[in-house]
PDB file of C-alpha atoms in Angstrom:
ATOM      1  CA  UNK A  21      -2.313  -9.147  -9.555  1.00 34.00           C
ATOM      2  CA  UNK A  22      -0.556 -11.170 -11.743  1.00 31.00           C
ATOM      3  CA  UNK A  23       2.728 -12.638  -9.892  1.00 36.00           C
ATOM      4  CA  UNK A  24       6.364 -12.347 -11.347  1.00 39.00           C
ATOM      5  CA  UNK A  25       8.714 -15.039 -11.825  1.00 42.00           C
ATOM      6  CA  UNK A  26      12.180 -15.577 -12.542  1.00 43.00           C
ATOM      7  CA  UNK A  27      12.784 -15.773 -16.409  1.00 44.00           C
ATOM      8  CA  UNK A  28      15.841 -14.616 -18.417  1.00 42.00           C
ATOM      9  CA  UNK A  29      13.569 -13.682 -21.591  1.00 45.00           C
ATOM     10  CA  UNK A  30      12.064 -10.877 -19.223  1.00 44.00           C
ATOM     11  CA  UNK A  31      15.053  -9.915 -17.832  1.00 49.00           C
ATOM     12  CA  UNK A  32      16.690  -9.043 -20.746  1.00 45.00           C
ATOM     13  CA  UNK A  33      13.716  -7.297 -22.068  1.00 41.00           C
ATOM     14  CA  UNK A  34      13.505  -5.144 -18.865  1.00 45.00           C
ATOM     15  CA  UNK A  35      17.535  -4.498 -19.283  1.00 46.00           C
ATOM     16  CA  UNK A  36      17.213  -3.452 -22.739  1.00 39.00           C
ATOM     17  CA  UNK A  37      14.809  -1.132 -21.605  1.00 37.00           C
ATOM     18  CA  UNK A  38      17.148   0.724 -19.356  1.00 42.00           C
ATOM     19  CA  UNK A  39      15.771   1.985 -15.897  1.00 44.00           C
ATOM     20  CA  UNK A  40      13.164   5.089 -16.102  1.00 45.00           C
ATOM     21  CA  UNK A  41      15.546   7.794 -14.133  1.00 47.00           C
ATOM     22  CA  UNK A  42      16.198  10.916 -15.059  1.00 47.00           C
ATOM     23  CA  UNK A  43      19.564  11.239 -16.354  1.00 46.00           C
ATOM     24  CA  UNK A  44      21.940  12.136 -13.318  1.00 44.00           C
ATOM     25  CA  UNK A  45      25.543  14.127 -14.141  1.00 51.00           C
ATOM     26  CA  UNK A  46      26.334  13.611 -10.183  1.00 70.00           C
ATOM     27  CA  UNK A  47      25.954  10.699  -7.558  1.00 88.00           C
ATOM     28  CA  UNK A  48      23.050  11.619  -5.227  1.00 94.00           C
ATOM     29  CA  UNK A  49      21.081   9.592  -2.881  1.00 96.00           C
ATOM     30  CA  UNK A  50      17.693   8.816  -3.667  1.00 97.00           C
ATOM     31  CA  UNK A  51      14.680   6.855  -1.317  1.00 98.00           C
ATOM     32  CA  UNK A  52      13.617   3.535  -2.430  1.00 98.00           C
ATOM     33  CA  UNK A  53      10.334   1.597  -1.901  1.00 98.00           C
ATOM     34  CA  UNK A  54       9.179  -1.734  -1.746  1.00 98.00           C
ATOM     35  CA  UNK A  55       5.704  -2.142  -1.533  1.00 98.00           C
ATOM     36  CA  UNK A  56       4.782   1.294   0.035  1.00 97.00           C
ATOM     37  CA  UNK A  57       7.264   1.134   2.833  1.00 96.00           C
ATOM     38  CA  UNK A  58      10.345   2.946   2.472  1.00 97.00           C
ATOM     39  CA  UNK A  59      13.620   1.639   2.771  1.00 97.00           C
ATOM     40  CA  UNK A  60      15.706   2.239   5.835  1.00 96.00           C
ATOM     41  CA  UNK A  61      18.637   2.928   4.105  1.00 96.00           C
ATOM     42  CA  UNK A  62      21.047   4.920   1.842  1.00 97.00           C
ATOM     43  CA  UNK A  63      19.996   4.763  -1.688  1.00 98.00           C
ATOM     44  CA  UNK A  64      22.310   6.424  -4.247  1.00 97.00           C
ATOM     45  CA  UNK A  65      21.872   7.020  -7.882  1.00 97.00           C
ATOM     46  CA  UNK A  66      24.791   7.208 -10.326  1.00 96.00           C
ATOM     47  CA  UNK A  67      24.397   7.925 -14.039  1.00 94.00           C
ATOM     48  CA  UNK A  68      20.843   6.970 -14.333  1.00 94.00           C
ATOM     49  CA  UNK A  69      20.925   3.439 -12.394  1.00 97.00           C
ATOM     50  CA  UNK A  70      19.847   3.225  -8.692  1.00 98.00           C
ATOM     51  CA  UNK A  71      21.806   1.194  -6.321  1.00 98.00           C
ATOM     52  CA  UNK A  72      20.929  -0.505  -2.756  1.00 98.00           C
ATOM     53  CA  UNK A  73      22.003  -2.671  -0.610  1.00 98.00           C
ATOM     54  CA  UNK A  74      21.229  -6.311  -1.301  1.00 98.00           C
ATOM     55  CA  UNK A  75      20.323  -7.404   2.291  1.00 98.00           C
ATOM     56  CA  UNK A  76      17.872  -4.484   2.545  1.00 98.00           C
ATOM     57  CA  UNK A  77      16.108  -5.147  -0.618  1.00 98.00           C
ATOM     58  CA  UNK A  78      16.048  -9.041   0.005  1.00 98.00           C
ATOM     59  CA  UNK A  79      15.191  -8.746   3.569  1.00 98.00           C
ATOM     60  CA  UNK A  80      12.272  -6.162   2.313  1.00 98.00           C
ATOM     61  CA  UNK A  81      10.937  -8.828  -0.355  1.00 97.00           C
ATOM     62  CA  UNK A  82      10.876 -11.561   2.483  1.00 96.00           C
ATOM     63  CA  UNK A  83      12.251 -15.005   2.231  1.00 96.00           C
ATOM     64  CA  UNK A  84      15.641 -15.085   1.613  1.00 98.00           C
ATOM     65  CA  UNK A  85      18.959 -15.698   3.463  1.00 98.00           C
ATOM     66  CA  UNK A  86      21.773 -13.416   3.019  1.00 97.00           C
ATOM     67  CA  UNK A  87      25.602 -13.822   4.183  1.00 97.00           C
ATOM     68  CA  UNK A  88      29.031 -12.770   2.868  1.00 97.00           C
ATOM     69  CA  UNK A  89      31.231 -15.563   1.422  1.00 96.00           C
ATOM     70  CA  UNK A  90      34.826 -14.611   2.564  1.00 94.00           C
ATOM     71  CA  UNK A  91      36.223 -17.464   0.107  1.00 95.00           C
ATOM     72  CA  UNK A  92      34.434 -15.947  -3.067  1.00 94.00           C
ATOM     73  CA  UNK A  93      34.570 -12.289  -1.581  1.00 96.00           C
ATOM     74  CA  UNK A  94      30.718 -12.680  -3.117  1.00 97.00           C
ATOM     75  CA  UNK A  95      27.460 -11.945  -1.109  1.00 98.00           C
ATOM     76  CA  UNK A  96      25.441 -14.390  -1.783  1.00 98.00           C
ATOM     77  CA  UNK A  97      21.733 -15.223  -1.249  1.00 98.00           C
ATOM     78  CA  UNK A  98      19.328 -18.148  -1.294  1.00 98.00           C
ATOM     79  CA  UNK A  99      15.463 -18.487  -1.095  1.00 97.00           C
ATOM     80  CA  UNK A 100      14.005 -22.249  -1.647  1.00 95.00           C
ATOM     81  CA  UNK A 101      15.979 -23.423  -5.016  1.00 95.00           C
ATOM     82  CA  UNK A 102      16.832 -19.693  -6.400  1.00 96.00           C
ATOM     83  CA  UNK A 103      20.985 -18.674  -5.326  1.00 97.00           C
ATOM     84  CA  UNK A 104      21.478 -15.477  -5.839  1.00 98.00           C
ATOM     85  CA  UNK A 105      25.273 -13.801  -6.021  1.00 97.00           C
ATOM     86  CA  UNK A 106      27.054 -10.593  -6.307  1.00 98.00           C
ATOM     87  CA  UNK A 107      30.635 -10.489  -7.005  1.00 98.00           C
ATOM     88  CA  UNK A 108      31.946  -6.340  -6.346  1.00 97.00           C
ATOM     89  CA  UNK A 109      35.639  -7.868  -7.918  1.00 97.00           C
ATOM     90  CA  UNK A 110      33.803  -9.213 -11.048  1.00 97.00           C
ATOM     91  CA  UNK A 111      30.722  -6.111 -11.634  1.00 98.00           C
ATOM     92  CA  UNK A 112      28.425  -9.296 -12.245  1.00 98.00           C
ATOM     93  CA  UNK A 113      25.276 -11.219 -10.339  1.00 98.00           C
ATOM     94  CA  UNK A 114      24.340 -14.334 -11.003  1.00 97.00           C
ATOM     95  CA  UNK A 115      21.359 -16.292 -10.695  1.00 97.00           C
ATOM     96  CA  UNK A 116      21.230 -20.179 -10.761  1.00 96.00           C
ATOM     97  CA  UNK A 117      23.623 -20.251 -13.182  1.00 94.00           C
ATOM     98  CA  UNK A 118      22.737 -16.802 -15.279  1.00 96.00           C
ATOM     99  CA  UNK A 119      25.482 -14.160 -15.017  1.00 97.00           C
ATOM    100  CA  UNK A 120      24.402 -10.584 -15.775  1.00 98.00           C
ATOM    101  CA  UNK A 121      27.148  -7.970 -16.108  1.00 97.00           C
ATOM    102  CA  UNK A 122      25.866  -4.801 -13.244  1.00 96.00           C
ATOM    103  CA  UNK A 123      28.047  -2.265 -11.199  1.00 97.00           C
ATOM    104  CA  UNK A 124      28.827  -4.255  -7.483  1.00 98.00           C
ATOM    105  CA  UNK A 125      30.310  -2.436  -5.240  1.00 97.00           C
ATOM    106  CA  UNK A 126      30.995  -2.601  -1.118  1.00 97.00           C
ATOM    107  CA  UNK A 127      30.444   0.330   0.631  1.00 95.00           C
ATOM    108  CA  UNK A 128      30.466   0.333   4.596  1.00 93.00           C
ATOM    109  CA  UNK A 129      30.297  -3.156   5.020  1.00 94.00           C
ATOM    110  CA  UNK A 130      27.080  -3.129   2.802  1.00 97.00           C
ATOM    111  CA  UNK A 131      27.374  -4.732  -0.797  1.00 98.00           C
ATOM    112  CA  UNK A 132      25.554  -2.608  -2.768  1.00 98.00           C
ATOM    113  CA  UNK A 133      23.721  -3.977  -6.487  1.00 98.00           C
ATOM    114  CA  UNK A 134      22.200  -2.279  -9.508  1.00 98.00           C
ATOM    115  CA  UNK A 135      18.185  -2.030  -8.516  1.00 98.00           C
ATOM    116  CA  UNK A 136      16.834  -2.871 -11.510  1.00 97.00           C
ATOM    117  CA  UNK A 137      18.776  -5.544 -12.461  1.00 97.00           C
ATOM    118  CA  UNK A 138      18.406  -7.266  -8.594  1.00 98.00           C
ATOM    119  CA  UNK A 139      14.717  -6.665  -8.384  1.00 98.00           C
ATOM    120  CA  UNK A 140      14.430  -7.943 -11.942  1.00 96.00           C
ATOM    121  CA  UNK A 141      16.253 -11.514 -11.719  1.00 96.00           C
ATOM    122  CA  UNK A 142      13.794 -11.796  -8.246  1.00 95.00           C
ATOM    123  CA  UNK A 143      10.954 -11.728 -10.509  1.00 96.00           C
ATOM    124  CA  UNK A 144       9.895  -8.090  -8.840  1.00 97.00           C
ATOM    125  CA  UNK A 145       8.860  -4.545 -10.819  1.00 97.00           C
ATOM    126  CA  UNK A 146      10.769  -1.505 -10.547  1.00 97.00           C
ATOM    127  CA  UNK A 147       9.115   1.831 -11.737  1.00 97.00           C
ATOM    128  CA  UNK A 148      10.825   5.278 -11.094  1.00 97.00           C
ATOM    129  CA  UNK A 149       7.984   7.882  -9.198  1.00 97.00           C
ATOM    130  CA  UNK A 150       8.786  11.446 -10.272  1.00 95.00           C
ATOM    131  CA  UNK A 151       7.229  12.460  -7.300  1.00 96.00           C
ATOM    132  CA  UNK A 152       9.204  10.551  -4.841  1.00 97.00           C
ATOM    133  CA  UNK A 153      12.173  11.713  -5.986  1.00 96.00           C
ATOM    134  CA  UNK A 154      13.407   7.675  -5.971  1.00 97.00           C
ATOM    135  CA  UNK A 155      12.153   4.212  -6.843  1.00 98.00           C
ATOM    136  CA  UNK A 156       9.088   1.992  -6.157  1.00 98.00           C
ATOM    137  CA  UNK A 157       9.716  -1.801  -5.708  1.00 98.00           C
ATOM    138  CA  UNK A 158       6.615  -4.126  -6.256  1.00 98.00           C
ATOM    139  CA  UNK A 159       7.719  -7.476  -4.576  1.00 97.00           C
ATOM    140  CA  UNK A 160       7.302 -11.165  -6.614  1.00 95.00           C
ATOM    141  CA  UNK A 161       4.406 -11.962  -4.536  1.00 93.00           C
ATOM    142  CA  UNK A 162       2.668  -8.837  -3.638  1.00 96.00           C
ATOM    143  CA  UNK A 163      -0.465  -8.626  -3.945  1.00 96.00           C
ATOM    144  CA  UNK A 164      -0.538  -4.635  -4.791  1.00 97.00           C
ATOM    145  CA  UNK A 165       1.284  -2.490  -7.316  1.00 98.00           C
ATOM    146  CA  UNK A 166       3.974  -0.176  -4.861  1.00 98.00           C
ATOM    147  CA  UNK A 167       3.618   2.965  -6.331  1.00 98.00           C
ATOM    148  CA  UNK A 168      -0.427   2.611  -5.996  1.00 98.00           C
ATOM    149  CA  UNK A 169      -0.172   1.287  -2.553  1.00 98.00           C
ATOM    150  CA  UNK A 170       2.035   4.182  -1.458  1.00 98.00           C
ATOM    151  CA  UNK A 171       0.068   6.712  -3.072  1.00 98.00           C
ATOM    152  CA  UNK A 172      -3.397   5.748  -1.547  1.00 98.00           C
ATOM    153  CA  UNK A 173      -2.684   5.156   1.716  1.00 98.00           C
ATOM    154  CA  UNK A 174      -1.128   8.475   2.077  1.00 98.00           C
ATOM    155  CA  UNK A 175      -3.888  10.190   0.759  1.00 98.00           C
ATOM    156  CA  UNK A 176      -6.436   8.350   2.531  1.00 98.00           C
ATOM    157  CA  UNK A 177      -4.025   8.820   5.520  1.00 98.00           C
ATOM    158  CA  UNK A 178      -4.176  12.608   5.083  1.00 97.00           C
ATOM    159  CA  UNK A 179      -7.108  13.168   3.770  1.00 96.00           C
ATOM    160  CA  UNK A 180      -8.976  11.289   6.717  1.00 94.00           C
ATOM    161  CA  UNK A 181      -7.666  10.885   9.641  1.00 88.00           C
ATOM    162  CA  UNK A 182      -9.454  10.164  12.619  1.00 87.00           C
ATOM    163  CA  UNK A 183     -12.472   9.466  10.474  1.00 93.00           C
ATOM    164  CA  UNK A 184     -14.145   5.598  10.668  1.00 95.00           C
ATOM    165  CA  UNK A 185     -13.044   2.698   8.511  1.00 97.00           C
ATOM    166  CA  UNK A 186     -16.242   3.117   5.952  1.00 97.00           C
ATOM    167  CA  UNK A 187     -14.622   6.996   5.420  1.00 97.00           C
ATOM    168  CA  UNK A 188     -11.203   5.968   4.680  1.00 97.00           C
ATOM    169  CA  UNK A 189     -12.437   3.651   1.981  1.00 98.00           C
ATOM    170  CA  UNK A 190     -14.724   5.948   0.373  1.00 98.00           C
ATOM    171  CA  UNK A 191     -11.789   8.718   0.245  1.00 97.00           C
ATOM    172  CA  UNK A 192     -10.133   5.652  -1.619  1.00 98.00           C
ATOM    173  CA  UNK A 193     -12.832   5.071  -3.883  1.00 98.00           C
ATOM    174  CA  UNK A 194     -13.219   8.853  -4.788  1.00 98.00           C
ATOM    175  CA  UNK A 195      -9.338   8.438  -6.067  1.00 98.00           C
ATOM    176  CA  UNK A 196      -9.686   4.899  -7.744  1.00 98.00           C
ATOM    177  CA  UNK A 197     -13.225   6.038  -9.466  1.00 98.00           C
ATOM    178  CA  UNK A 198     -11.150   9.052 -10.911  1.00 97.00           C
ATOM    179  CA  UNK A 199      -8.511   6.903 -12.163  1.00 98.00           C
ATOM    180  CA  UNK A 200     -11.185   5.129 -13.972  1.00 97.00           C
ATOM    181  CA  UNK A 201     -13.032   8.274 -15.237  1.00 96.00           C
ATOM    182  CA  UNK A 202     -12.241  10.124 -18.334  1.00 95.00           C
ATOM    183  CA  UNK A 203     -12.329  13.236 -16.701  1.00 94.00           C
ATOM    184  CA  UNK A 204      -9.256  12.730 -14.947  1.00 96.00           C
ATOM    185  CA  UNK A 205      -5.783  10.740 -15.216  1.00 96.00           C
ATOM    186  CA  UNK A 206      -5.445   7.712 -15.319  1.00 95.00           C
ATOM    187  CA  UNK A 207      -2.992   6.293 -12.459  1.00 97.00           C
ATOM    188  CA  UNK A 208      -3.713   7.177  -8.978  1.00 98.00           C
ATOM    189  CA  UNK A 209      -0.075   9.431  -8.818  1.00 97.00           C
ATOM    190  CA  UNK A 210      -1.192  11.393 -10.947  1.00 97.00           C
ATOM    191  CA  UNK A 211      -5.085  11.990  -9.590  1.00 97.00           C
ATOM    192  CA  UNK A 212      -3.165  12.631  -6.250  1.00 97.00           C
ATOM    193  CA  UNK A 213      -1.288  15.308  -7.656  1.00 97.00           C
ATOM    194  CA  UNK A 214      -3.450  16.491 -10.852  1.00 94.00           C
ATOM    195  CA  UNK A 215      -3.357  20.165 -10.856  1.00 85.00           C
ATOM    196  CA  UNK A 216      -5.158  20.890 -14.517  1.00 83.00           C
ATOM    197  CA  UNK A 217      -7.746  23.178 -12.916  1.00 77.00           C
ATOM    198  CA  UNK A 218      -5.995  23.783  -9.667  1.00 71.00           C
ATOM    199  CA  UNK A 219      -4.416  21.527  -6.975  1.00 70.00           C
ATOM    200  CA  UNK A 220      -7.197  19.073  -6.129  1.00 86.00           C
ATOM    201  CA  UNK A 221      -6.551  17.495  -2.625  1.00 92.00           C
ATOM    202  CA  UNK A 222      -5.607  19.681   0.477  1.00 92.00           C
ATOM    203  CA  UNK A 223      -2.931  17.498   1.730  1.00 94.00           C
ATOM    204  CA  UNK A 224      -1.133  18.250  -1.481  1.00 94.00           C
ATOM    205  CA  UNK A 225      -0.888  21.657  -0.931  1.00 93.00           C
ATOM    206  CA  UNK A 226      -0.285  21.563   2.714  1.00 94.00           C
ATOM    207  CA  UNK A 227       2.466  19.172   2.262  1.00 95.00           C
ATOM    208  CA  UNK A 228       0.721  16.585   4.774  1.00 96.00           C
ATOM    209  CA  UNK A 229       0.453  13.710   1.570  1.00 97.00           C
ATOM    210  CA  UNK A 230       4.106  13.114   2.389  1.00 97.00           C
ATOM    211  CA  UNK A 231       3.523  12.337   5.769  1.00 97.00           C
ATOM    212  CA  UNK A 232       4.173   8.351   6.590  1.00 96.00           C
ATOM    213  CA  UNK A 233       0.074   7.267   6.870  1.00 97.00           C
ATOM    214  CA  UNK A 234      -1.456   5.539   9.344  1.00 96.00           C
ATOM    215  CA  UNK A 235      -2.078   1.712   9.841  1.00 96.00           C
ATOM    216  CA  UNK A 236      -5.898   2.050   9.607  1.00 97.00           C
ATOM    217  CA  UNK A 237      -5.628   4.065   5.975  1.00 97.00           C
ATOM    218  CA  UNK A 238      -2.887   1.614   4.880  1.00 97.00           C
ATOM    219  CA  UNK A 239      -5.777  -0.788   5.667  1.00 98.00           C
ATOM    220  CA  UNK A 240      -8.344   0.885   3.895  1.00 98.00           C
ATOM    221  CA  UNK A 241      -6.111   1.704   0.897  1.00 98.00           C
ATOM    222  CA  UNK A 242      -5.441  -2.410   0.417  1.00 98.00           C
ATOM    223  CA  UNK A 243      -9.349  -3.232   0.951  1.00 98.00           C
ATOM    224  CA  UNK A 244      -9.953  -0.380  -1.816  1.00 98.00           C
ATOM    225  CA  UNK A 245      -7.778  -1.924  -3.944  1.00 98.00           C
ATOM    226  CA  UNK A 246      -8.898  -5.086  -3.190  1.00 98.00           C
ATOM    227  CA  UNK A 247     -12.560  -3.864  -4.302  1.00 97.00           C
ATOM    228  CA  UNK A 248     -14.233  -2.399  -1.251  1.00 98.00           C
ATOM    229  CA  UNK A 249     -16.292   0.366  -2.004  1.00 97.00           C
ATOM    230  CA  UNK A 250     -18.908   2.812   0.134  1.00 97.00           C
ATOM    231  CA  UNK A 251     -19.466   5.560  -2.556  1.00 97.00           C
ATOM    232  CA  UNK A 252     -20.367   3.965  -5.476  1.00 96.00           C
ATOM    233  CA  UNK A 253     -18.543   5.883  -8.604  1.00 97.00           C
ATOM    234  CA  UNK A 254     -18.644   9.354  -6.618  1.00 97.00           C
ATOM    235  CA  UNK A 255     -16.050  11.346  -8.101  1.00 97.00           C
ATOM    236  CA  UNK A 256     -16.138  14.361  -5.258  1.00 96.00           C
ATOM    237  CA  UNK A 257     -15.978  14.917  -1.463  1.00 94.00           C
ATOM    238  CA  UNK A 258     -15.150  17.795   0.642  1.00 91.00           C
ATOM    239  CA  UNK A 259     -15.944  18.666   5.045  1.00 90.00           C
ATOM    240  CA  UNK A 260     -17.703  21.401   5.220  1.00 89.00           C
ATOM    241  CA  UNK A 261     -16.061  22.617   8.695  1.00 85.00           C
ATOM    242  CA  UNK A 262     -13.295  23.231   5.864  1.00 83.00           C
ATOM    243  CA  UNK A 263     -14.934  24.363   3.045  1.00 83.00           C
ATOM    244  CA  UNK A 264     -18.257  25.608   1.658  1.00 85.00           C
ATOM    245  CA  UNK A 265     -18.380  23.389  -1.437  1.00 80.00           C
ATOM    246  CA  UNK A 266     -19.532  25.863  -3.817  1.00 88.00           C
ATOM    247  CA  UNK A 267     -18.915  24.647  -6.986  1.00 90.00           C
ATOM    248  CA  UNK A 268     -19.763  20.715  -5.852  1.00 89.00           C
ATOM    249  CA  UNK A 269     -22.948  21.614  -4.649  1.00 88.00           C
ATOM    250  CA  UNK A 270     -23.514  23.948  -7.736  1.00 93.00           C
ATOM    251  CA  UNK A 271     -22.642  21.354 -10.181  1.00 94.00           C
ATOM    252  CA  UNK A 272     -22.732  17.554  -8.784  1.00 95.00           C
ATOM    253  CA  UNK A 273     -25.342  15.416  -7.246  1.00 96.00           C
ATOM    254  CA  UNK A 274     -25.255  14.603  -3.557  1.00 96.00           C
ATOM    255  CA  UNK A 275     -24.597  11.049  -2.496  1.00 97.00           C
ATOM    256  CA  UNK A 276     -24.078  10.838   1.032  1.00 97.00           C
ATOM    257  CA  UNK A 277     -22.263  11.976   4.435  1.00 96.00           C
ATOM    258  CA  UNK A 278     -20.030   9.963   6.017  1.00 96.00           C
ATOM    259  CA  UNK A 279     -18.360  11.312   8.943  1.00 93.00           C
ATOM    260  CA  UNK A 280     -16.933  15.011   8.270  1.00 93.00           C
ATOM    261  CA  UNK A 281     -16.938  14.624   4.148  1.00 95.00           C
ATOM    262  CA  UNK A 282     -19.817  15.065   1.745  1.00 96.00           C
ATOM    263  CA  UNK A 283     -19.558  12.994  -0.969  1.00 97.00           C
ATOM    264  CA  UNK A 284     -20.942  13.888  -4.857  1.00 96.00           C
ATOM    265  CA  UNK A 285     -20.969  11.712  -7.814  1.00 96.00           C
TER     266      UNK A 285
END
């Protein structure tokens, strides 16, 4: 994955841009990700923009040292040579030097910052999931995209519980080979949750996708991602304690069993 640094040329481009949120007439609190773990804390949007608190975000990217500066009435934040600070009397945070204008504000003791705009001068991506409801933060130095990290690992996670490593990463490789298949979308959101010939995972219909997912399929979603695959390019799988499998067995070539699921290509 190619790493994000610190540069006012994308910064600007990614303000211009304006943050992908549906328009909001109201305040409302929102959930906010960084790199498929949700943040434990109150998110709001306002107007379009998504605010959190600066520690939380920071502390969730790793690295840095936050404190309040009582002199400036600024928080302010350092990692190696990059000084980050907000100023809630002057709407502005700066970065070695750079000021960008951005609604600060102090709310229970917590100073809350403009998402987009913090995550952006950290050199970190900010995409807004429909599905979520909220934002997904991909860290400077991850080494997977947020929103595909979340995504997978709770679909492995529901999809295949309790079944051995090798089955977790083939559920994962039915859901990347999709993304890559013309038959299909193109972003593993929306293969979760593709619906053009009816809902096509259980867990999204029984609600059980949304459920946090277990440390094994988080596993197995980052090795997928990472390349591991036990499948080949099937593109189908389904446990027949749970289903017959009509139309898969009437239509696609067996591959193999692993554990409770079939798998087609």
């Amino acid at each position: 994955m190619r790493k994000r640094g610190i540069t006012t040329g994308l910064l600007a481009a990614a303000l211009m841009l304006g943050a992908v949120v549906p328009a909001a007439a109201a305040e409302r609190t929102v959930p906010v990700q960084v790199d498929g773990a949700v943040l434990d804390t109150v998110n709001y949007l306002d107007s379009g923009v998504t605010y959190v608190p600066l520690r939380a975000l920071l502390d969730a990217f790793g690295g840095w040292e936050v404190r309040w500066d009582s002199e400036t009435k600024a928080a302010v934040a350092v990692a190696g040579t990059t000084r980050l600070s907000a100023d809630p009397t002057a709407d502005t945070i700066t970065v070695n030097g750079h000021t960008y204008n951005g609604n600060v504000s102090v709310r229970s003791g917590r100073t809350y910052v403009p998402l987009r705009l913090a995550a952006t001068v950290c050199g970190a991506g900010v995409v807004w999931d429909r599905v979520l409801g909220g934002a997904a933060v991909t860290s400077p130095d991850a080494a997977y995209d947020a929103e595909d990290l979340y995504w997978l690992s709770r679909i492995i996670s529901a999809e295949s519980q309790g079944e051995p490593l090798e089955g977790q990463i083939a559920v994962g490789n039915v859901v990347l080979n999709r993304v890559d298949s013309a038959e299909f979308p193109n972003s593993i959101r929306e293969v979760v949750f593709d619906a053009k010939d009816g809902v096509q995972f259980e867990p999204v219909s029984n609600g059980t996708v949304y459920n946090d997912p277990t440390d094994s399929a988080v596993k197995a979603a980052k090795m997928v991602l990472d390349g591991a695959e036990t499948v080949g390019s099937c593109l189908y799988f389904y446990a027949p304690a749970l289903s017959k499998g009509l139309w898969v067995n009437a239509n696609r070539n067996y591959f193999t069993t692993i554990g409770c699921h079939r798998f087609y290509l």
